[in-house]
Amino acid sequence: MKFFIDTANLDQIREAYDLGVLDGVTTNPSLMAKEGIKGKNNILKHYVDICNIARGGDVSAEVIATDFDGIIKEGEELAELHPQIVVKVPMIKEGVKAIRYFSQKGIKTNCTLVFSAGQALLAAKAGATYVSPFIGRLDDISTDGLDLIEQIVHIYRTYGYDTQVLAASIRHTLHIIKCAELGADVATCPLQPILDLLKHPLTDSGLAKFLADASKTKTK
Ligand code: G3P
């Protein structure tokens, strides 16, 4: 399973990349706003900065337009920024039409704000490169987001769709582990859940014992 980091924060992307486990980056308008980036040129430059840190990894940059012509205009501009850019498009009627257009032009897409298997089916049929089902936001309304991942993976495997399941809105390590068990292609997570995968008390106590015993073998 590929690990993407879900942030526009350059330091966090750098930390995840330096860990050696980063396969890509996803952003969204809220994550970009959180970084305080203002103005079109600064936003476009920030996407290029992200690509240059996450060398070789796909970087999702989301369009703001919700009409077909606007999505196409923005998406083509984003795609021209850098070969690693993936155009992120919301699961709306105009978005599905735009994904089909981008797919025919060889522009990679990530269909976002997906909350049902039906929406995921449309994204695959439109030729999306990735589909982003939001696990955490379904959990937030007492629905098991992982059930959606299981549903989509089953449907995609049944029909051999090329669209990759990019599990999104991940809140903690169990989401990551369950997505791997269910066969998601990608999990996109904030930095902390990725780092939390490192944690186990038996590792800590075991290392402490090894180091304590090793110190006994040292000569003065
Ligand atoms: O960036 C898409 C998705 O991962 C955002 O999820 O629920 O943490 O805002 P959320």
PDB file of C-alpha atoms and ligand atoms in Angstrom:
ATOM      1  CA  MET A   1       0.000   0.000   0.000  1.00  0.00           C
ATOM      2  CA  LYS A   2       1.323   3.448  -0.919  1.00  0.00           C
ATOM      3  CA  PHE A   3       1.577   6.134   1.793  1.00  0.00           C
ATOM      4  CA  PHE A   4       0.616   9.668   0.807  1.00  0.00           C
ATOM      5  CA  ILE A   5       0.732  12.525   3.286  1.00  0.00           C
ATOM      6  CA  ASP A   6      -2.392  14.675   3.512  1.00  0.00           C
ATOM      7  CA  THR A   7      -1.006  18.152   4.088  1.00  0.00           C
ATOM      8  CA  ALA A   8       0.289  21.280   2.351  1.00  0.00           C
ATOM      9  CA  ASN A   9       2.852  21.890   5.101  1.00  0.00           C
ATOM     10  CA  LEU A  10       6.322  21.709   3.559  1.00  0.00           C
ATOM     11  CA  ASP A  11       8.098  20.799   6.823  1.00  0.00           C
ATOM     12  CA  GLN A  12       5.759  17.859   7.447  1.00  0.00           C
ATOM     13  CA  ILE A  13       6.134  16.678   3.851  1.00  0.00           C
ATOM     14  CA  ARG A  14       9.941  16.906   4.240  1.00  0.00           C
ATOM     15  CA  GLU A  15       9.815  14.924   7.518  1.00  0.00           C
ATOM     16  CA  ALA A  16       7.680  12.189   5.949  1.00  0.00           C
ATOM     17  CA  TYR A  17       9.898  12.070   2.840  1.00  0.00           C
ATOM     18  CA  ASP A  18      13.071  11.852   4.965  1.00  0.00           C
ATOM     19  CA  LEU A  19      11.516   8.899   6.853  1.00  0.00           C
ATOM     20  CA  GLY A  20      11.723   7.067   3.519  1.00  0.00           C
ATOM     21  CA  VAL A  21       8.115   5.898   3.375  1.00  0.00           C
ATOM     22  CA  LEU A  22       6.451   8.710   1.389  1.00  0.00           C
ATOM     23  CA  ASP A  23       4.928   7.829  -1.995  1.00  0.00           C
ATOM     24  CA  GLY A  24       2.982  11.026  -2.641  1.00  0.00           C
ATOM     25  CA  VAL A  25       1.044  14.012  -1.298  1.00  0.00           C
ATOM     26  CA  THR A  26      -2.588  15.078  -1.270  1.00  0.00           C
ATOM     27  CA  THR A  27      -3.758  18.615  -0.614  1.00  0.00           C
ATOM     28  CA  ASN A  28      -7.158  20.285  -0.617  1.00  0.00           C
ATOM     29  CA  PRO A  29      -8.309  23.920  -0.441  1.00  0.00           C
ATOM     30  CA  SER A  30      -8.641  23.769   3.379  1.00  0.00           C
ATOM     31  CA  LEU A  31      -5.110  22.395   3.807  1.00  0.00           C
ATOM     32  CA  MET A  32      -3.735  25.097   1.474  1.00  0.00           C
ATOM     33  CA  ALA A  33      -5.601  27.834   3.371  1.00  0.00           C
ATOM     34  CA  LYS A  34      -4.177  26.469   6.643  1.00  0.00           C
ATOM     35  CA  GLU A  35      -0.668  27.292   5.338  1.00  0.00           C
ATOM     36  CA  GLY A  36      -1.678  30.919   4.865  1.00  0.00           C
ATOM     37  CA  ILE A  37      -0.778  30.926   1.188  1.00  0.00           C
ATOM     38  CA  LYS A  38      -2.437  33.816  -0.672  1.00  0.00           C
ATOM     39  CA  GLY A  39      -2.601  34.681  -4.361  1.00  0.00           C
ATOM     40  CA  LYS A  40      -2.696  32.443  -7.415  1.00  0.00           C
ATOM     41  CA  ASN A  41       1.037  32.654  -8.192  1.00  0.00           C
ATOM     42  CA  ASN A  42       1.986  31.783  -4.602  1.00  0.00           C
ATOM     43  CA  ILE A  43      -0.421  28.840  -4.618  1.00  0.00           C
ATOM     44  CA  LEU A  44       0.964  27.496  -7.896  1.00  0.00           C
ATOM     45  CA  LYS A  45       4.545  27.941  -6.635  1.00  0.00           C
ATOM     46  CA  HIS A  46       3.625  26.066  -3.444  1.00  0.00           C
ATOM     47  CA  TYR A  47       2.450  23.077  -5.484  1.00  0.00           C
ATOM     48  CA  VAL A  48       5.786  23.048  -7.330  1.00  0.00           C
ATOM     49  CA  ASP A  49       7.637  23.271  -3.990  1.00  0.00           C
ATOM     50  CA  ILE A  50       5.664  20.230  -2.783  1.00  0.00           C
ATOM     51  CA  CYS A  51       6.559  18.307  -5.967  1.00  0.00           C
ATOM     52  CA  ASN A  52      10.239  19.113  -5.494  1.00  0.00           C
ATOM     53  CA  ILE A  53      10.211  17.777  -1.926  1.00  0.00           C
ATOM     54  CA  ALA A  54       8.149  14.662  -2.690  1.00  0.00           C
ATOM     55  CA  ARG A  55      10.402  13.792  -5.600  1.00  0.00           C
ATOM     56  CA  GLY A  56       8.769  11.300  -7.979  1.00  0.00           C
ATOM     57  CA  GLY A  57       5.533  11.077  -5.991  1.00  0.00           C
ATOM     58  CA  ASP A  58       2.094  12.062  -7.247  1.00  0.00           C
ATOM     59  CA  VAL A  59       0.889  15.367  -5.771  1.00  0.00           C
ATOM     60  CA  SER A  60      -2.862  16.077  -5.780  1.00  0.00           C
ATOM     61  CA  ALA A  61      -3.793  19.734  -6.365  1.00  0.00           C
ATOM     62  CA  GLU A  62      -7.514  20.514  -6.195  1.00  0.00           C
ATOM     63  CA  VAL A  63      -9.475  22.706  -8.570  1.00  0.00           C
ATOM     64  CA  ILE A  64     -11.821  25.338  -7.141  1.00  0.00           C
ATOM     65  CA  ALA A  65     -14.168  25.715 -10.126  1.00  0.00           C
ATOM     66  CA  THR A  66     -17.366  23.648 -10.172  1.00  0.00           C
ATOM     67  CA  ASP A  67     -18.347  24.169 -13.817  1.00  0.00           C
ATOM     68  CA  PHE A  68     -16.932  22.000 -16.614  1.00  0.00           C
ATOM     69  CA  ASP A  69     -15.099  24.778 -18.488  1.00  0.00           C
ATOM     70  CA  GLY A  70     -13.681  26.203 -15.268  1.00  0.00           C
ATOM     71  CA  ILE A  71     -12.478  22.799 -14.040  1.00  0.00           C
ATOM     72  CA  ILE A  72     -10.817  22.109 -17.395  1.00  0.00           C
ATOM     73  CA  LYS A  73      -9.096  25.520 -17.432  1.00  0.00           C
ATOM     74  CA  GLU A  74      -7.812  25.189 -13.866  1.00  0.00           C
ATOM     75  CA  GLY A  75      -6.931  21.523 -14.213  1.00  0.00           C
ATOM     76  CA  GLU A  76      -4.876  21.990 -17.382  1.00  0.00           C
ATOM     77  CA  GLU A  77      -3.028  24.876 -15.712  1.00  0.00           C
ATOM     78  CA  LEU A  78      -2.272  22.711 -12.672  1.00  0.00           C
ATOM     79  CA  ALA A  79      -1.176  19.750 -14.804  1.00  0.00           C
ATOM     80  CA  GLU A  80       1.268  21.977 -16.719  1.00  0.00           C
ATOM     81  CA  LEU A  81       2.976  23.003 -13.450  1.00  0.00           C
ATOM     82  CA  HIS A  82       4.866  19.746 -12.924  1.00  0.00           C
ATOM     83  CA  PRO A  83       4.773  16.107 -14.148  1.00  0.00           C
ATOM     84  CA  GLN A  84       3.936  14.937 -10.593  1.00  0.00           C
ATOM     85  CA  ILE A  85       0.730  16.984 -10.392  1.00  0.00           C
ATOM     86  CA  VAL A  86      -2.547  15.047 -10.190  1.00  0.00           C
ATOM     87  CA  VAL A  87      -5.654  17.171 -10.753  1.00  0.00           C
ATOM     88  CA  LYS A  88      -8.080  16.743  -7.851  1.00  0.00           C
ATOM     89  CA  VAL A  89     -11.734  17.072  -8.884  1.00  0.00           C
ATOM     90  CA  PRO A  90     -14.853  16.859  -6.673  1.00  0.00           C
ATOM     91  CA  MET A  91     -17.480  14.130  -7.230  1.00  0.00           C
ATOM     92  CA  ILE A  92     -20.064  16.333  -8.939  1.00  0.00           C
ATOM     93  CA  LYS A  93     -21.668  15.974 -12.385  1.00  0.00           C
ATOM     94  CA  GLU A  94     -19.396  18.590 -13.954  1.00  0.00           C
ATOM     95  CA  GLY A  95     -16.448  16.950 -12.221  1.00  0.00           C
ATOM     96  CA  VAL A  96     -17.186  13.503 -13.645  1.00  0.00           C
ATOM     97  CA  LYS A  97     -17.405  15.002 -17.155  1.00  0.00           C
ATOM     98  CA  ALA A  98     -14.089  16.790 -16.560  1.00  0.00           C
ATOM     99  CA  ILE A  99     -12.415  13.596 -15.295  1.00  0.00           C
ATOM    100  CA  ARG A 100     -13.444  11.827 -18.516  1.00  0.00           C
ATOM    101  CA  TYR A 101     -11.938  14.748 -20.495  1.00  0.00           C
ATOM    102  CA  PHE A 102      -8.681  14.688 -18.502  1.00  0.00           C
ATOM    103  CA  SER A 103      -8.496  10.881 -18.768  1.00  0.00           C
ATOM    104  CA  GLN A 104      -8.682  11.121 -22.578  1.00  0.00           C
ATOM    105  CA  LYS A 105      -5.923  13.779 -22.518  1.00  0.00           C
ATOM    106  CA  GLY A 106      -3.634  11.652 -20.332  1.00  0.00           C
ATOM    107  CA  ILE A 107      -3.928  14.012 -17.357  1.00  0.00           C
ATOM    108  CA  LYS A 108      -3.955  12.162 -14.015  1.00  0.00           C
ATOM    109  CA  THR A 109      -6.934  12.827 -11.740  1.00  0.00           C
ATOM    110  CA  ASN A 110      -8.026  12.217  -8.167  1.00  0.00           C
ATOM    111  CA  CYS A 111     -11.801  12.203  -7.693  1.00  0.00           C
ATOM    112  CA  THR A 112     -12.424  13.576  -4.196  1.00  0.00           C
ATOM    113  CA  LEU A 113     -15.268  13.979  -1.679  1.00  0.00           C
ATOM    114  CA  VAL A 114     -16.463  10.427  -2.393  1.00  0.00           C
ATOM    115  CA  PHE A 115     -18.806   8.939   0.226  1.00  0.00           C
ATOM    116  CA  SER A 116     -20.577   6.075  -1.562  1.00  0.00           C
ATOM    117  CA  ALA A 117     -19.842   3.054  -3.740  1.00  0.00           C
ATOM    118  CA  GLY A 118     -22.065   4.563  -6.416  1.00  0.00           C
ATOM    119  CA  GLN A 119     -19.908   7.670  -6.565  1.00  0.00           C
ATOM    120  CA  ALA A 120     -16.775   5.489  -6.698  1.00  0.00           C
ATOM    121  CA  LEU A 121     -18.298   3.534  -9.586  1.00  0.00           C
ATOM    122  CA  LEU A 122     -18.848   6.761 -11.556  1.00  0.00           C
ATOM    123  CA  ALA A 123     -15.261   7.881 -10.840  1.00  0.00           C
ATOM    124  CA  ALA A 124     -13.864   4.605 -12.182  1.00  0.00           C
ATOM    125  CA  LYS A 125     -16.064   4.655 -15.281  1.00  0.00           C
ATOM    126  CA  ALA A 126     -14.947   8.242 -15.976  1.00  0.00           C
ATOM    127  CA  GLY A 127     -11.341   7.022 -15.880  1.00  0.00           C
ATOM    128  CA  ALA A 128     -10.136   8.656 -12.663  1.00  0.00           C
ATOM    129  CA  THR A 129      -6.572   7.737 -11.717  1.00  0.00           C
ATOM    130  CA  TYR A 130      -7.503   7.780  -8.026  1.00  0.00           C
ATOM    131  CA  VAL A 131     -10.741   7.851  -6.057  1.00  0.00           C
ATOM    132  CA  SER A 132     -10.721   9.404  -2.561  1.00  0.00           C
ATOM    133  CA  PRO A 133     -13.342   7.894  -0.243  1.00  0.00           C
ATOM    134  CA  PHE A 134     -13.403   9.932   3.018  1.00  0.00           C
ATOM    135  CA  ILE A 135     -13.290   7.436   5.911  1.00  0.00           C
ATOM    136  CA  GLY A 136     -13.086   9.779   8.903  1.00  0.00           C
ATOM    137  CA  ARG A 137     -15.945  12.006   7.859  1.00  0.00           C
ATOM    138  CA  LEU A 138     -18.221   8.944   7.571  1.00  0.00           C
ATOM    139  CA  ASP A 139     -17.057   7.763  11.013  1.00  0.00           C
ATOM    140  CA  ASP A 140     -17.885  11.250  12.292  1.00  0.00           C
ATOM    141  CA  ILE A 141     -21.577  10.612  11.438  1.00  0.00           C
ATOM    142  CA  SER A 142     -21.715   7.112  12.973  1.00  0.00           C
ATOM    143  CA  THR A 143     -21.140   5.306   9.673  1.00  0.00           C
ATOM    144  CA  ASP A 144     -18.201   2.887   9.320  1.00  0.00           C
ATOM    145  CA  GLY A 145     -15.985   4.490   6.656  1.00  0.00           C
ATOM    146  CA  LEU A 146     -13.969   1.280   6.317  1.00  0.00           C
ATOM    147  CA  ASP A 147     -17.072  -0.528   5.041  1.00  0.00           C
ATOM    148  CA  LEU A 148     -16.982   1.852   2.073  1.00  0.00           C
ATOM    149  CA  ILE A 149     -13.329   1.003   1.382  1.00  0.00           C
ATOM    150  CA  GLU A 150     -14.205  -2.712   1.461  1.00  0.00           C
ATOM    151  CA  GLN A 151     -17.140  -2.147  -0.920  1.00  0.00           C
ATOM    152  CA  ILE A 152     -15.130  -0.123  -3.421  1.00  0.00           C
ATOM    153  CA  VAL A 153     -12.137  -2.486  -3.449  1.00  0.00           C
ATOM    154  CA  HIS A 154     -14.510  -5.410  -4.100  1.00  0.00           C
ATOM    155  CA  ILE A 155     -16.318  -3.624  -6.944  1.00  0.00           C
ATOM    156  CA  TYR A 156     -13.083  -2.419  -8.578  1.00  0.00           C
ATOM    157  CA  ARG A 157     -11.508  -5.869  -8.388  1.00  0.00           C
ATOM    158  CA  THR A 158     -14.668  -7.527  -9.735  1.00  0.00           C
ATOM    159  CA  TYR A 159     -14.644  -5.394 -12.870  1.00  0.00           C
ATOM    160  CA  GLY A 160     -10.892  -4.804 -13.156  1.00  0.00           C
ATOM    161  CA  TYR A 161     -11.088  -1.013 -12.944  1.00  0.00           C
ATOM    162  CA  ASP A 162      -7.686   0.696 -13.111  1.00  0.00           C
ATOM    163  CA  THR A 163      -8.746   3.478 -10.740  1.00  0.00           C
ATOM    164  CA  GLN A 164      -6.712   3.288  -7.511  1.00  0.00           C
ATOM    165  CA  VAL A 165      -8.508   3.408  -4.149  1.00  0.00           C
ATOM    166  CA  LEU A 166      -6.875   6.303  -2.247  1.00  0.00           C
ATOM    167  CA  ALA A 167      -8.269   6.024   1.302  1.00  0.00           C
ATOM    168  CA  ALA A 168      -8.630   9.541   2.670  1.00  0.00           C
ATOM    169  CA  SER A 169      -9.824  11.406   5.755  1.00  0.00           C
ATOM    170  CA  ILE A 170      -7.717   9.036   7.856  1.00  0.00           C
ATOM    171  CA  ARG A 171      -7.689   9.814  11.577  1.00  0.00           C
ATOM    172  CA  HIS A 172      -5.434   7.189  13.223  1.00  0.00           C
ATOM    173  CA  THR A 173      -3.202   4.124  12.814  1.00  0.00           C
ATOM    174  CA  LEU A 174      -6.091   1.637  12.861  1.00  0.00           C
ATOM    175  CA  HIS A 175      -7.543   3.299   9.744  1.00  0.00           C
ATOM    176  CA  ILE A 176      -4.186   2.802   8.021  1.00  0.00           C
ATOM    177  CA  ILE A 177      -3.845  -0.839   9.073  1.00  0.00           C
ATOM    178  CA  LYS A 178      -7.446  -1.721   8.166  1.00  0.00           C
ATOM    179  CA  CYS A 179      -7.067  -0.035   4.760  1.00  0.00           C
ATOM    180  CA  ALA A 180      -4.004  -2.211   4.133  1.00  0.00           C
ATOM    181  CA  GLU A 181      -5.960  -5.306   5.191  1.00  0.00           C
ATOM    182  CA  LEU A 182      -8.824  -4.344   2.864  1.00  0.00           C
ATOM    183  CA  GLY A 183      -6.515  -3.801  -0.114  1.00  0.00           C
ATOM    184  CA  ALA A 184      -6.662  -0.049  -0.587  1.00  0.00           C
ATOM    185  CA  ASP A 185      -3.991   1.061  -3.065  1.00  0.00           C
ATOM    186  CA  VAL A 186      -3.088   4.209  -1.134  1.00  0.00           C
ATOM    187  CA  ALA A 187      -3.685   5.683   2.308  1.00  0.00           C
ATOM    188  CA  THR A 188      -3.311   9.440   2.597  1.00  0.00           C
ATOM    189  CA  CYS A 189      -2.736  10.522   6.186  1.00  0.00           C
ATOM    190  CA  PRO A 190      -1.643  13.447   8.299  1.00  0.00           C
ATOM    191  CA  LEU A 191       1.969  13.082   9.513  1.00  0.00           C
ATOM    192  CA  GLN A 192       1.065  12.044  13.058  1.00  0.00           C
ATOM    193  CA  PRO A 193      -0.761   8.743  12.284  1.00  0.00           C
ATOM    194  CA  ILE A 194       2.195   7.793  10.050  1.00  0.00           C
ATOM    195  CA  LEU A 195       4.627   8.458  12.923  1.00  0.00           C
ATOM    196  CA  ASP A 196       2.287   6.710  15.387  1.00  0.00           C
ATOM    197  CA  LEU A 197       2.790   3.468  13.408  1.00  0.00           C
ATOM    198  CA  LEU A 198       6.308   3.430  14.904  1.00  0.00           C
ATOM    199  CA  LYS A 199       4.982   3.129  18.454  1.00  0.00           C
ATOM    200  CA  HIS A 200       4.880  -0.080  20.517  1.00  0.00           C
ATOM    201  CA  PRO A 201       5.644  -0.338  24.278  1.00  0.00           C
ATOM    202  CA  LEU A 202       7.312  -3.749  23.833  1.00  0.00           C
ATOM    203  CA  THR A 203       9.723  -2.221  21.316  1.00  0.00           C
ATOM    204  CA  ASP A 204      10.586   0.512  23.816  1.00  0.00           C
ATOM    205  CA  SER A 205      11.050  -1.907  26.731  1.00  0.00           C
ATOM    206  CA  GLY A 206      12.926  -4.401  24.575  1.00  0.00           C
ATOM    207  CA  LEU A 207      15.371  -1.768  23.326  1.00  0.00           C
ATOM    208  CA  ALA A 208      15.891  -0.454  26.878  1.00  0.00           C
ATOM    209  CA  LYS A 209      16.774  -4.013  28.021  1.00  0.00           C
ATOM    210  CA  PHE A 210      19.149  -4.533  25.071  1.00  0.00           C
ATOM    211  CA  LEU A 211      20.934  -1.250  25.790  1.00  0.00           C
ATOM    212  CA  ALA A 212      21.119  -1.992  29.528  1.00  0.00           C
ATOM    213  CA  ASP A 213      22.606  -5.443  28.840  1.00  0.00           C
ATOM    214  CA  ALA A 214      24.943  -4.039  26.188  1.00  0.00           C
ATOM    215  CA  SER A 215      26.333  -1.601  28.744  1.00  0.00           C
ATOM    216  CA  LYS A 216      27.397  -4.607  30.869  1.00  0.00           C
ATOM    217  CA  THR A 217      29.716  -5.791  28.095  1.00  0.00           C
ATOM    218  CA  LYS A 218      31.608  -2.512  27.904  1.00  0.00           C
ATOM    219  CA  THR A 219      35.056  -2.432  29.417  1.00  0.00           C
ATOM    220  CA  LYS A 220      36.083   0.583  31.583  1.00  0.00           C
TER     221      LYS A 220
HETATM  222  O1  G3P B   1      -7.638  15.758   1.746  1.00  0.00           O
HETATM  223  C1  G3P B   1      -8.734  14.899   1.645  1.00  0.00           C
HETATM  224  C2  G3P B   1      -9.088  14.273   2.967  1.00  0.00           C
HETATM  225  O2  G3P B   1      -8.047  13.427   3.400  1.00  0.00           O
HETATM  226  C3  G3P B   1      -9.374  15.296   4.053  1.00  0.00           C
HETATM  227  O3  G3P B   1      -9.932  14.619   5.104  1.00  0.00           O
HETATM  228  O4  G3P B   1     -11.653  14.712   6.889  1.00  0.00           O
HETATM  229  O5  G3P B   1      -9.234  15.095   7.465  1.00  0.00           O
HETATM  230  O6  G3P B   1     -10.484  16.849   6.195  1.00  0.00           O
HETATM  231  P1  G3P B   1     -10.335  15.368   6.476  1.00  0.00           P
END
